[in-house]
Short mmCIF file of C-alpha atoms and ligand atoms in Angstrom, two decimals:
data_model
loop_
_atom_site.label_atom_id
_atom_site.label_comp_id
_atom_site.label_asym_id
_atom_site.label_seq_id
_atom_site.Cartn_x
_atom_site.Cartn_y
_atom_site.Cartn_z
CA UNK A 665 99.42 106.62 132.11
CA UNK A 666 99.95 103.04 130.87
CA UNK A 667 101.01 100.11 133.06
CA UNK A 668 104.75 99.36 132.75
CA UNK A 669 106.13 95.90 133.25
CA UNK A 670 109.72 94.51 133.49
CA UNK A 671 110.18 92.02 130.69
CA UNK A 672 113.80 91.21 131.17
CA UNK A 673 116.67 91.66 133.66
CA UNK A 674 120.28 90.80 133.61
CA UNK A 675 123.65 91.53 135.67
CA UNK A 676 127.20 90.71 135.65
CA UNK A 677 128.81 89.21 138.66
CA UNK A 678 130.00 92.02 140.87
CA UNK A 679 133.69 92.10 141.86
CA UNK A 680 137.06 93.23 140.90
CA UNK A 681 137.64 93.03 137.25
CA UNK A 682 140.86 95.13 136.48
CA UNK A 683 140.87 93.67 132.92
CA UNK A 684 137.34 94.64 132.03
CA UNK A 685 136.10 98.03 130.73
CA UNK A 686 132.69 99.90 131.30
CA UNK A 687 131.58 99.01 127.78
CA UNK A 688 132.46 95.33 128.37
CA UNK A 689 130.59 95.15 131.58
CA UNK A 690 127.57 97.03 130.18
CA UNK A 691 127.46 94.69 127.04
CA UNK A 692 127.23 91.67 129.23
CA UNK A 693 124.46 93.05 131.36
CA UNK A 694 122.33 94.33 128.39
CA UNK A 695 122.69 91.13 126.42
CA UNK A 696 121.65 89.14 129.51
CA UNK A 697 118.53 91.24 129.87
CA UNK A 698 117.77 90.93 126.13
CA UNK A 699 118.01 87.12 126.45
CA UNK A 700 115.93 87.02 129.60
CA UNK A 701 113.19 89.16 127.84
CA UNK A 702 113.47 87.06 124.73
CA UNK A 703 113.19 90.28 122.76
CA UNK A 704 114.63 91.30 119.31
CA UNK A 705 117.40 93.83 120.24
CA UNK A 706 116.17 96.22 117.53
CA UNK A 707 112.81 96.58 119.46
CA UNK A 708 114.53 98.58 122.20
CA UNK A 709 113.67 102.20 121.32
CA UNK A 710 115.45 104.30 124.02
CA UNK A 711 118.20 103.75 126.65
CA UNK A 712 118.92 105.38 130.02
CA UNK A 713 122.45 104.71 131.29
CA UNK A 714 123.38 105.30 134.92
CA UNK A 715 127.04 105.80 135.82
CA UNK A 716 128.44 107.84 138.68
CA UNK A 717 132.28 107.72 138.71
CA UNK A 718 133.45 106.52 135.23
CA UNK A 719 134.14 110.03 134.11
CA UNK A 720 136.97 110.18 136.81
CA UNK A 721 138.34 106.70 136.83
CA UNK A 722 138.23 105.48 133.19
CA UNK A 723 139.30 106.86 129.89
CA UNK A 724 135.74 107.74 129.04
CA UNK A 725 135.11 111.37 129.94
CA UNK A 726 131.68 111.82 128.36
CA UNK A 727 128.70 110.11 126.76
CA UNK A 728 129.54 106.76 128.56
CA UNK A 729 126.13 105.54 127.69
CA UNK A 730 126.63 105.91 123.95
CA UNK A 731 129.99 104.14 124.26
CA UNK A 732 128.59 101.24 126.24
CA UNK A 733 125.64 100.87 124.01
CA UNK A 734 127.93 100.89 120.88
CA UNK A 735 129.87 97.99 122.40
CA UNK A 736 126.55 96.17 122.75
CA UNK A 737 125.68 96.83 119.14
CA UNK A 738 123.08 99.56 119.64
CA UNK A 739 123.25 102.77 117.49
CA UNK A 740 120.86 105.48 116.49
CA UNK A 741 118.19 105.33 119.45
CA UNK A 742 118.14 108.11 121.98
CA UNK A 743 120.54 107.56 124.80
CA UNK A 744 120.45 109.53 128.03
CA UNK A 745 123.29 109.46 130.52
CA UNK A 746 122.04 109.56 134.20
CA UNK A 747 124.17 110.61 137.26
CA UNK A 748 122.59 110.57 140.89
CA UNK A 749 125.40 108.94 142.99
CA UNK A 750 124.46 105.76 144.52
CA UNK A 751 120.79 106.08 143.39
CA UNK A 752 121.72 106.53 139.65
CA UNK A 753 120.40 103.10 138.77
CA UNK A 754 116.86 103.53 140.21
CA UNK A 755 116.84 107.04 138.68
CA UNK A 756 117.54 105.50 135.16
CA UNK A 757 114.85 103.00 135.70
CA UNK A 758 112.32 105.64 136.78
CA UNK A 759 113.01 107.57 133.58
CA UNK A 760 112.69 104.43 131.33
CA UNK A 761 109.39 103.67 132.96
CA UNK A 762 108.09 107.21 132.43
CA UNK A 763 108.88 106.79 128.63
CA UNK A 764 106.67 103.76 128.35
CA UNK A 765 103.96 104.92 130.79
CA UNK A 766 103.56 108.25 128.93
CA UNK A 767 103.14 106.45 125.65
CA UNK A 768 106.25 108.17 124.18
CA UNK A 769 107.89 104.68 123.50
CA UNK A 770 106.82 100.95 124.02
CA UNK A 771 110.16 99.46 124.94
CA UNK A 772 112.90 101.11 127.01
CA UNK A 773 116.17 99.90 128.62
CA UNK A 774 117.73 101.04 131.81
CA UNK A 775 121.39 100.15 132.45
CA UNK A 776 123.54 100.85 135.40
CA UNK A 777 127.31 100.26 134.89
CA UNK A 778 130.27 101.14 137.15
CA UNK A 779 134.04 100.43 137.39
CA UNK A 780 135.56 101.49 140.63
CA UNK A 781 138.78 99.41 140.71
CA UNK A 782 141.77 100.76 138.90
CA UNK A 783 145.48 100.22 139.30
CA UNK A 784 145.48 102.91 142.05
CA UNK A 785 143.34 102.34 145.03
CA UNK A 786 143.96 105.77 146.48
CA UNK A 787 142.61 107.22 143.21
CA UNK A 788 139.47 105.07 143.53
CA UNK A 789 138.91 106.21 147.14
CA UNK A 790 139.16 109.86 146.22
CA UNK A 791 136.85 109.44 143.31
CA UNK A 792 134.21 107.70 145.48
CA UNK A 793 134.34 110.42 147.98
CA UNK A 794 134.01 113.24 145.31
CA UNK A 795 130.22 112.98 145.23
CA UNK A 796 130.32 115.71 147.98
CA UNK A 797 132.30 118.98 148.10
CA UNK A 798 132.96 118.28 151.78
CA UNK A 799 135.75 115.57 151.33
CA UNK A 800 138.29 118.40 151.09
CA UNK A 801 137.60 119.25 154.78
CA UNK A 802 138.21 115.52 155.72
CA UNK A 803 134.44 114.63 155.81
CA UNK A 804 133.93 110.96 156.09
CA UNK A 805 130.64 109.20 155.58
CA UNK A 806 131.28 106.36 158.06
CA UNK A 807 131.71 109.00 160.79
CA UNK A 808 128.55 110.66 159.79
CA UNK A 809 126.79 107.31 160.09
CA UNK A 810 128.42 106.57 163.30
CA UNK A 811 127.06 109.85 164.92
CA UNK A 812 123.55 109.26 163.88
CA UNK A 813 123.73 105.58 165.02
CA UNK A 814 125.11 106.36 168.48
CA UNK A 815 122.03 108.64 169.11
CA UNK A 816 119.78 106.00 167.78
CA UNK A 817 121.47 103.20 169.96
CA UNK A 818 120.93 105.35 172.99
CA UNK A 819 117.38 106.30 172.32
CA UNK A 820 116.20 102.61 171.70
CA UNK A 821 118.76 100.47 173.33
CA UNK A 822 120.05 98.99 170.12
CA UNK A 823 123.40 97.22 170.46
CA UNK A 824 126.48 96.95 168.24
CA UNK A 825 125.94 93.10 168.30
CA UNK A 826 122.48 93.65 166.55
CA UNK A 827 124.16 95.65 163.85
CA UNK A 828 126.69 92.75 163.49
CA UNK A 829 123.78 90.40 163.01
CA UNK A 830 122.67 92.40 160.04
CA UNK A 831 126.19 91.81 158.38
CA UNK A 832 126.09 88.08 159.42
CA UNK A 833 122.55 87.69 157.67
CA UNK A 834 123.67 89.42 154.54
CA UNK A 835 126.94 87.65 154.25
CA UNK A 836 124.96 84.34 154.52
CA UNK A 837 122.68 85.39 151.69
CA UNK A 838 125.52 86.64 149.62
CA UNK A 839 127.09 83.20 149.94
CA UNK A 840 124.06 81.73 148.00
CA UNK A 841 124.21 84.36 145.27
CA UNK A 842 126.36 83.50 142.31
CA UNK A 843 126.56 87.18 141.28
CA UNK A 844 127.83 88.32 144.71
CA UNK A 845 131.35 89.90 145.06
CA UNK A 846 131.77 88.20 148.61
CA UNK A 847 130.52 84.82 149.15
CA UNK A 848 131.91 83.90 152.48
CA UNK A 849 129.52 83.58 155.41
CA UNK A 850 130.66 85.60 158.46
CA UNK A 851 130.14 85.02 162.12
CA UNK A 852 129.09 87.60 164.66
CA UNK A 853 132.76 87.50 166.02
CA UNK A 854 134.20 87.96 162.50
CA UNK A 855 132.11 91.15 162.22
CA UNK A 856 132.68 92.54 165.72
CA UNK A 857 136.55 91.66 165.62
CA UNK A 858 137.05 93.29 162.24
CA UNK A 859 138.73 96.69 162.08
CA UNK A 860 136.95 99.48 163.79
CA UNK A 861 136.07 102.13 161.13
CA UNK A 862 134.11 104.49 163.47
CA UNK A 863 132.28 102.93 166.53
CA UNK A 864 129.84 101.12 166.15
CA UNK A 865 130.91 100.53 162.59
CA UNK A 866 133.41 97.85 161.80
CA UNK A 867 135.00 96.99 158.46
CA UNK A 868 132.68 93.97 157.70
CA UNK A 869 129.62 96.17 158.32
CA UNK A 870 130.72 98.48 155.33
CA UNK A 871 130.23 98.11 151.66
CA UNK A 872 133.39 98.55 149.61
CA UNK A 873 134.41 99.07 145.98
CA UNK A 874 133.18 96.93 143.20
CA UNK A 875 132.87 96.73 139.32
CA UNK A 876 129.77 95.47 137.52
CA UNK A 877 126.65 96.21 135.70
CA UNK A 878 122.93 95.41 135.78
CA UNK A 879 120.05 96.09 133.34
CA UNK A 880 116.26 96.03 133.05
CA UNK A 881 114.08 96.24 129.92
CA UNK A 882 110.59 97.80 130.54
CA UNK A 883 107.63 97.82 128.15
CA UNK A 884 103.84 97.70 127.94
CA UNK A 885 101.94 94.66 129.13
CA UNK A 886 100.78 93.87 125.67
CA UNK A 887 104.25 93.93 124.14
CA UNK A 888 105.66 91.95 127.00
CA UNK A 889 103.22 89.07 126.35
CA UNK A 890 104.47 88.81 122.72
CA UNK A 891 108.04 88.24 123.90
CA UNK A 892 107.86 86.15 126.95
CA UNK A 893 105.86 83.52 128.81
CA UNK A 894 107.50 84.35 132.16
CA UNK A 895 105.56 85.96 134.86
CA UNK A 896 105.44 89.73 134.20
CA UNK A 897 106.40 92.05 136.96
CA UNK A 898 104.68 95.37 137.11
CA UNK A 899 106.56 98.55 138.19
CA UNK A 900 103.79 99.78 140.48
CA UNK A 901 105.66 102.79 141.71
CA UNK A 902 109.13 104.25 141.31
CA UNK A 903 109.39 107.47 143.35
CA UNK A 904 112.41 109.69 143.48
CA UNK A 905 113.01 112.44 146.02
CA UNK A 906 115.94 114.72 147.01
CA UNK A 907 117.10 115.64 150.44
CA UNK A 908 115.90 118.66 152.52
CA UNK A 909 117.60 120.91 155.10
CA UNK A 910 116.90 120.49 158.84
CA UNK A 911 115.18 123.56 160.13
CA UNK A 912 115.61 124.10 163.88
CA UNK A 913 112.72 123.07 165.99
CA UNK A 914 110.79 121.62 162.98
CA UNK A 915 110.09 117.92 162.47
CA UNK A 916 112.36 116.37 159.67
CA UNK A 917 110.93 113.31 157.82
CA UNK A 918 113.90 111.17 156.71
CA UNK A 919 114.00 111.10 152.78
CA UNK A 920 113.71 107.34 152.75
CA UNK A 921 110.47 107.46 154.70
CA UNK A 922 109.23 110.30 152.28
CA UNK A 923 110.05 108.32 149.22
CA UNK A 924 108.48 105.15 150.64
CA UNK A 925 105.21 107.03 151.62
CA UNK A 926 104.96 108.43 148.03
CA UNK A 927 105.59 104.94 146.58
CA UNK A 928 103.11 103.08 148.78
CA UNK A 929 100.52 105.71 147.84
CA UNK A 930 101.15 105.40 144.16
CA UNK A 931 101.25 101.57 144.15
CA UNK A 932 98.16 101.28 146.35
CA UNK A 933 99.78 98.98 148.86
CA UNK A 934 101.09 99.37 152.34
CA UNK A 935 104.19 98.17 154.11
CA UNK A 936 102.25 95.19 155.48
CA UNK A 937 101.87 93.90 151.85
CA UNK A 938 105.69 93.97 151.11
CA UNK A 939 106.91 90.35 150.90
CA UNK A 940 110.54 90.84 150.04
CA UNK A 941 112.83 93.99 149.96
CA UNK A 942 116.28 94.98 148.77
CA UNK A 943 117.49 98.09 150.64
CA UNK A 944 120.44 100.32 150.42
CA UNK A 945 122.72 99.08 153.40
CA UNK A 946 125.84 101.00 152.52
CA UNK A 947 126.69 100.25 156.10
CA UNK A 948 124.82 97.24 157.75
CA UNK A 949 123.23 99.22 160.60
CA UNK A 950 121.41 101.34 157.95
CA UNK A 951 119.28 98.26 157.23
CA UNK A 952 117.88 98.34 160.80
CA UNK A 953 116.93 101.94 160.49
CA UNK A 954 115.38 101.23 157.19
CA UNK A 955 113.07 98.50 158.61
CA UNK A 956 111.56 101.49 160.48
CA UNK A 957 111.82 104.14 157.81
CA UNK A 958 110.03 101.98 155.18
CA UNK A 959 107.38 101.00 157.70
CA UNK A 960 108.30 97.35 157.87
CA UNK A 961 108.19 97.59 161.65
CA UNK A 962 107.25 100.27 164.24
CA UNK A 963 109.72 102.90 165.46
CA UNK A 964 112.30 101.36 167.80
CA UNK A 965 111.61 97.83 166.68
CA UNK A 966 114.51 97.42 164.20
CA UNK A 967 116.56 95.57 166.66
CA UNK A 968 113.88 93.00 167.32
CA UNK A 969 113.33 92.32 163.71
CA UNK A 970 116.88 91.10 163.36
CA UNK A 971 116.93 89.28 166.76
CA UNK A 972 113.82 87.33 165.80
CA UNK A 973 115.11 86.49 162.35
CA UNK A 974 112.12 88.17 160.62
CA UNK A 975 114.22 89.50 157.84
CA UNK A 976 116.09 86.25 157.10
CA UNK A 977 115.29 84.61 153.68
CA UNK A 978 113.00 82.13 155.71
CA UNK A 979 111.55 85.09 157.75
CA UNK A 980 108.25 86.91 157.48
CA UNK A 981 109.69 89.76 155.51
CA UNK A 982 113.16 88.87 153.85
CA UNK A 983 115.34 91.87 153.48
CA UNK A 984 118.50 91.80 151.14
CA UNK A 985 118.15 88.11 150.04
CA UNK A 986 120.85 89.03 147.42
CA UNK A 987 123.40 89.86 150.19
CA UNK A 988 122.85 93.50 149.92
CA UNK A 989 125.47 96.03 149.21
CA UNK A 990 128.16 94.64 151.60
CA UNK A 991 128.04 91.14 150.28
CA UNK A 992 126.64 91.39 146.80
CA UNK A 993 129.03 94.37 146.11
CA UNK A 994 128.18 98.06 145.44
CA UNK A 995 129.31 99.28 141.91
CA UNK A 996 127.64 102.61 142.60
CA UNK A 997 125.66 103.31 139.35
CA UNK A 998 124.77 99.56 138.96
CA UNK A 999 123.38 98.99 142.57
CA UNK A 1000 119.87 100.17 142.01
CA UNK A 1001 119.28 98.01 138.89
CA UNK A 1002 120.91 94.99 140.65
CA UNK A 1003 118.29 95.48 143.47
CA UNK A 1004 115.60 95.50 140.74
CA UNK A 1005 116.99 92.35 139.12
CA UNK A 1006 116.99 90.40 142.51
CA UNK A 1007 113.38 91.43 143.18
CA UNK A 1008 112.25 90.33 139.60
CA UNK A 1009 113.97 87.04 140.20
CA UNK A 1010 112.28 86.56 143.59
CA UNK A 1011 108.81 87.39 142.17
CA UNK A 1012 109.21 85.10 139.36
CA UNK A 1013 110.52 82.23 141.65
CA UNK A 1014 113.82 82.19 139.84
CA UNK A 1015 116.20 83.06 142.83
CA UNK A 1016 117.64 79.51 143.37
CA UNK A 1017 118.95 78.78 146.76
CA UNK A 1018 118.06 82.20 148.04
CA UNK A 1019 114.41 82.18 146.84
CA UNK A 1020 111.87 83.49 149.55
CA UNK A 1021 108.57 81.77 149.85
CA UNK A 1022 106.20 82.86 147.10
CA UNK A 1023 106.43 86.69 147.27
CA UNK A 1024 103.78 88.82 145.43
CA UNK A 1025 105.02 92.45 146.14
CA UNK A 1026 108.59 93.47 146.37
CA UNK A 1027 110.26 96.78 147.26
CA UNK A 1028 113.74 98.37 146.61
CA UNK A 1029 115.22 101.43 148.31
CA UNK A 1030 118.33 103.08 146.82
CA UNK A 1031 119.75 106.34 148.26
CA UNK A 1032 122.93 108.28 147.59
CA UNK A 1033 125.05 111.41 147.71
CA UNK A 1034 125.07 114.14 150.41
CA UNK A 1035 124.01 117.91 150.18
CA UNK A 1036 124.30 120.05 153.26
CA UNK A 1037 122.74 117.63 155.82
CA UNK A 1038 120.77 115.13 154.05
CA UNK A 1039 121.23 112.41 151.18
CA UNK A 1040 121.11 113.92 147.79
CA UNK A 1041 118.59 111.49 146.36
CA UNK A 1042 116.55 108.47 147.21
CA UNK A 1043 114.38 106.21 145.16
CA UNK A 1044 111.82 103.58 146.37
CA UNK A 1045 110.45 101.09 143.77
CA UNK A 1046 107.55 98.85 144.32
CA UNK A 1047 107.19 95.78 142.06
CA UNK A 1048 104.11 93.58 141.80
CA UNK A 1049 103.76 90.05 140.26
CA UNK B 982 146.56 131.46 147.18
CA UNK B 983 149.14 132.57 149.85
CA UNK B 984 148.62 134.24 153.11
CA UNK B 985 151.17 135.67 155.55
CA UNK B 986 151.21 133.60 158.69
CA UNK B 987 151.42 134.10 162.39
CA UNK B 988 152.87 130.67 162.89
CA UNK B 989 156.25 129.57 161.46
CA UNK B 990 155.93 128.68 157.77
CA UNK B 991 158.47 126.20 156.61
CA UNK B 992 160.73 127.86 154.05
CA UNK B 993 159.22 127.92 150.55
CA UNK B 994 156.11 126.09 151.82
CA UNK B 995 152.79 127.84 151.30
CA UNK B 996 149.77 128.07 153.42
CA UNK B 997 146.71 127.42 151.18
CA UNK B 998 143.17 128.08 152.31
CA UNK B 999 140.98 124.94 151.74
CA UNK B 1000 138.31 127.22 150.33
CA UNK B 1001 138.01 131.02 149.92
CA UNK B 1002 135.27 133.01 151.54
CA UNK B 1003 134.62 130.42 154.26
CA UNK B 1004 136.38 131.92 157.33
CA UNK B 1005 138.75 134.73 158.49
CA UNK B 1006 142.35 133.67 159.55
CA UNK B 1007 143.65 136.13 162.10
CA UNK B 1008 146.77 137.92 160.95
CA UNK B 1009 147.90 139.02 164.42
CA UNK B 1010 147.35 137.62 167.90
CA UNK B 1011 145.03 140.48 168.71
CA UNK B 1012 142.48 139.36 166.00
CA UNK B 1013 139.84 136.65 166.44
CA UNK B 1014 138.97 134.13 163.81
CA UNK B 1015 135.42 133.89 162.55
CA UNK B 1016 133.32 131.85 160.12
CA UNK B 1017 131.54 133.51 157.20
CA UNK B 1018 127.87 132.49 157.38
CA UNK B 1019 124.69 134.06 156.47
CA UNK B 1020 121.34 134.84 158.34
CA UNK B 1021 117.82 135.37 156.85
CA UNK B 1022 116.51 138.66 157.75
CA UNK B 1023 112.89 137.20 157.57
CA UNK B 1024 112.96 134.05 159.60
CA UNK B 1025 116.37 134.18 161.34
CA UNK B 1026 117.64 130.94 159.77
CA UNK B 1027 121.46 130.77 160.05
CA UNK B 1028 123.54 128.98 157.75
CA UNK B 1029 127.29 128.08 157.47
CA UNK B 1030 128.69 128.10 154.83
CA UNK B 1031 126.86 131.19 153.51
CA UNK B 1032 123.83 130.61 151.35
CA UNK B 1033 122.35 133.21 148.97
CA UNK B 1034 118.75 131.93 149.26
CA UNK B 1035 117.19 130.99 152.54
CA UNK B 1036 115.93 127.30 152.40
CA UNK B 1037 112.98 128.07 154.60
CA UNK B 1038 111.54 131.29 152.92
CA UNK B 1039 112.87 130.69 149.52
CA UNK B 1040 112.86 134.36 148.56
CA UNK B 1041 115.54 136.46 146.94
CA UNK B 1042 117.64 139.08 148.94
CA UNK B 1043 116.74 137.94 152.48
CA UNK B 1044 120.17 136.35 153.36
CA UNK B 1045 122.61 138.69 154.91
CA UNK B 1046 126.35 137.78 155.48
CA UNK B 1047 127.03 137.12 159.09
CA UNK B 1048 130.34 136.59 161.00
CA UNK B 1049 129.97 133.60 163.22
CA UNK B 1050 132.14 134.01 166.27
CA UNK B 1051 132.82 130.21 166.66
CA UNK B 1052 131.54 129.37 170.19
CA UNK B 1053 129.33 126.33 170.47
CA UNK B 1054 128.73 122.91 172.08
CA UNK B 1055 129.28 119.48 170.85
CA UNK B 1056 126.18 117.93 169.52
CA UNK B 1057 127.55 114.50 168.51
CA UNK B 1058 131.01 113.22 167.46
CA UNK B 1059 132.73 110.07 166.28
CA UNK B 1060 136.37 108.88 166.17
CA UNK B 1061 137.01 107.81 162.56
CA UNK B 1062 139.82 105.39 161.87
CA UNK B 1063 139.46 105.56 158.10
CA UNK B 1064 140.65 108.69 156.08
CA UNK B 1065 140.98 109.83 152.52
CA UNK B 1066 144.41 109.77 150.97
CA UNK B 1067 146.46 112.69 152.36
CA UNK B 1068 144.38 112.97 155.57
CA UNK B 1069 145.36 111.83 159.20
CA UNK B 1070 143.61 108.93 160.78
CA UNK B 1071 142.20 108.70 163.46
CA UNK B 1072 140.25 111.91 163.35
CA UNK B 1073 137.44 113.26 165.47
CA UNK B 1074 134.46 114.37 163.40
CA UNK B 1075 131.53 116.11 164.94
CA UNK B 1076 128.44 118.36 164.67
CA UNK B 1077 128.68 121.58 166.71
CA UNK B 1078 125.57 123.46 167.85
CA UNK B 1079 126.73 127.18 167.36
CA UNK B 1080 125.67 129.89 169.65
CA UNK B 1081 124.25 131.65 166.70
CA UNK B 1082 121.76 128.70 166.21
CA UNK B 1083 123.24 126.81 163.31
CA UNK B 1084 124.37 123.12 163.56
CA UNK B 1085 127.48 122.54 161.50
CA UNK B 1086 129.78 119.67 160.69
CA UNK B 1087 133.56 120.03 161.73
CA UNK B 1088 136.69 118.20 162.64
CA UNK B 1089 137.42 118.45 166.40
CA UNK B 1090 141.22 118.97 167.22
CA UNK B 1091 143.27 119.67 170.28
CA UNK B 1092 142.61 116.48 172.17
CA UNK B 1093 143.61 112.70 171.68
CA UNK B 1094 141.34 111.07 169.17
CA UNK B 1095 139.50 108.74 171.53
CA UNK B 1096 135.92 108.41 172.71
CA UNK B 1097 136.91 109.44 176.17
CA UNK B 1098 138.42 112.73 175.21
CA UNK B 1099 135.08 114.50 174.58
CA UNK B 1100 131.67 114.65 175.96
CA UNK B 1101 128.42 115.66 174.25
CA UNK B 1102 127.44 119.21 175.31
CA UNK B 1103 131.14 120.22 175.95
CA UNK B 1104 132.01 123.81 175.05
CA UNK B 1105 134.15 124.22 171.89
CA UNK B 1106 135.58 127.07 170.00
CA UNK B 1107 136.77 127.81 166.50
CA UNK B 1108 140.48 127.54 165.54
CA UNK B 1109 141.90 128.25 162.11
CA UNK B 1110 144.94 126.08 161.37
CA UNK B 1111 146.56 123.27 159.48
CA UNK B 1112 144.21 120.65 158.20
CA UNK B 1113 146.80 118.55 156.43
CA UNK B 1114 149.77 118.90 154.24
CA UNK B 1115 149.50 118.49 150.29
CA UNK B 1116 151.95 116.32 148.27
CA UNK B 1117 154.27 119.31 147.97
CA UNK B 1118 154.36 119.88 151.80
CA UNK B 1119 152.20 123.03 151.60
CA UNK B 1120 149.88 123.56 154.50
CA UNK B 1121 146.18 123.30 153.80
CA UNK B 1122 144.36 125.69 156.20
CA UNK B 1123 140.80 125.04 157.36
CA UNK B 1124 138.48 125.72 160.23
CA UNK B 1125 138.30 123.24 163.00
CA UNK B 1126 136.79 123.26 166.63
CA UNK B 1127 138.65 122.47 169.86
CA UNK B 1128 137.46 122.03 173.53
CA UNK B 1129 137.54 125.31 175.50
CA UNK B 1130 140.12 125.09 178.28
CA UNK B 1131 138.58 125.57 181.79
CA UNK B 1132 140.18 126.00 185.15
CA UNK B 1133 138.26 123.10 186.54
CA UNK B 1134 140.41 119.89 186.83
CA UNK B 1135 139.29 116.73 185.06
ZN1 ZN C 2486 114.25 132.62 155.80
#
């Protein structure tokens, strides 16, 4: 297999854009990535396009990738549509990387694009819940999270206030990010006093609807050097797993931990080498659990990480410097590639006011969907300068 | 899909099962409801809903249909103040450890939706009844669990 590097990234601002279409959002992200890579557009040989909910909420009922690429001026190349719920974006990146690593093509595009806002909010909510067949029974993700969290809080003495601190940190980071949907820093009281969704979750701990697109162009190291003088970011691992069922009286490794273990192995690094991470905080407390599942701290130490500020932009291992899903926004299919864009900017030293101190290794974690009693998919990607 | 009802159906309103093949709705007070699950004849793994292939053994023809009597204990629960369009909020959502060995998700009904109404480990039983009404006023019928009434006060 050949080394694969990211030569260009781009994203739209995330937000509510009623007047913009999927092709319009996708075109902006693609051309920003093309500009960032300084690449002749015709050198792109294949495209993987992630979208999760466009089929339900927009007029495009199929081949969304081809429609989006057409709007950006790309015709004739192979285009593959990718759907893996919230982890669609990372799944597209993984496939694009494999095209290059295998020698099949030298230059590949991964795009994530999503439009969740429409003129009927109820229709948007229903579409977002449609990733599981359980919605018709009244199944709610926040309640599920809440149940897991209550057990975890009891086991390790974690408090609701510590969860609120995650939302506060991420809102502060989002305020520094011009691409973020929400740019207002929140206080602990703002978070704790916002509407209860399902204890310990409050409104400001939860991500909400968003529109947007993000893209990455990957290629071989040799090709990349011809296009750009910017630091090259290597995709050292991009590992994808599905969930498992819990078997009574048998240990169950969380799929995030399993994906991370595979990624560390492939990249030849350990959690102690990670200098910056973007993780899937669909609900703020998930970030604390992920510190442990990704090995960034020991079991039961998630609360201490946030109390001591270790995951702040200025901390020892900054997590979600972009603002994460709650502040930056969560346009489902675009989220994974927006995480990648943030880590690329961080590793190149281009992250502006939210730049962390000289990172060499970055990680993203991107999970989504629900099947029986586990997430449907999870991808962990490790990028190296 | 209509079913005759043992409660009082509103005139010209239908009772619609949320999903076929998931549970049995009693047709008279003498009958008891049950969930339609499956059990692996090799390893004993119990699933609800029914699975055709056991996730532990991964062999064909080991799963047998099983009627789950619907007695269990609350493993964990949460009062949820958000709901999808057409559903009531707040609701109580939980996981039930069934006597037969499976752990399943369910709405919990029959008590005020508050954290004080329930306790982890509390005995619950299956009820088949109205989950919600659809836009036409038809009753959507689903499975839920409710605390078992005991003689003890408090
Ligand atoms: Zn079996």
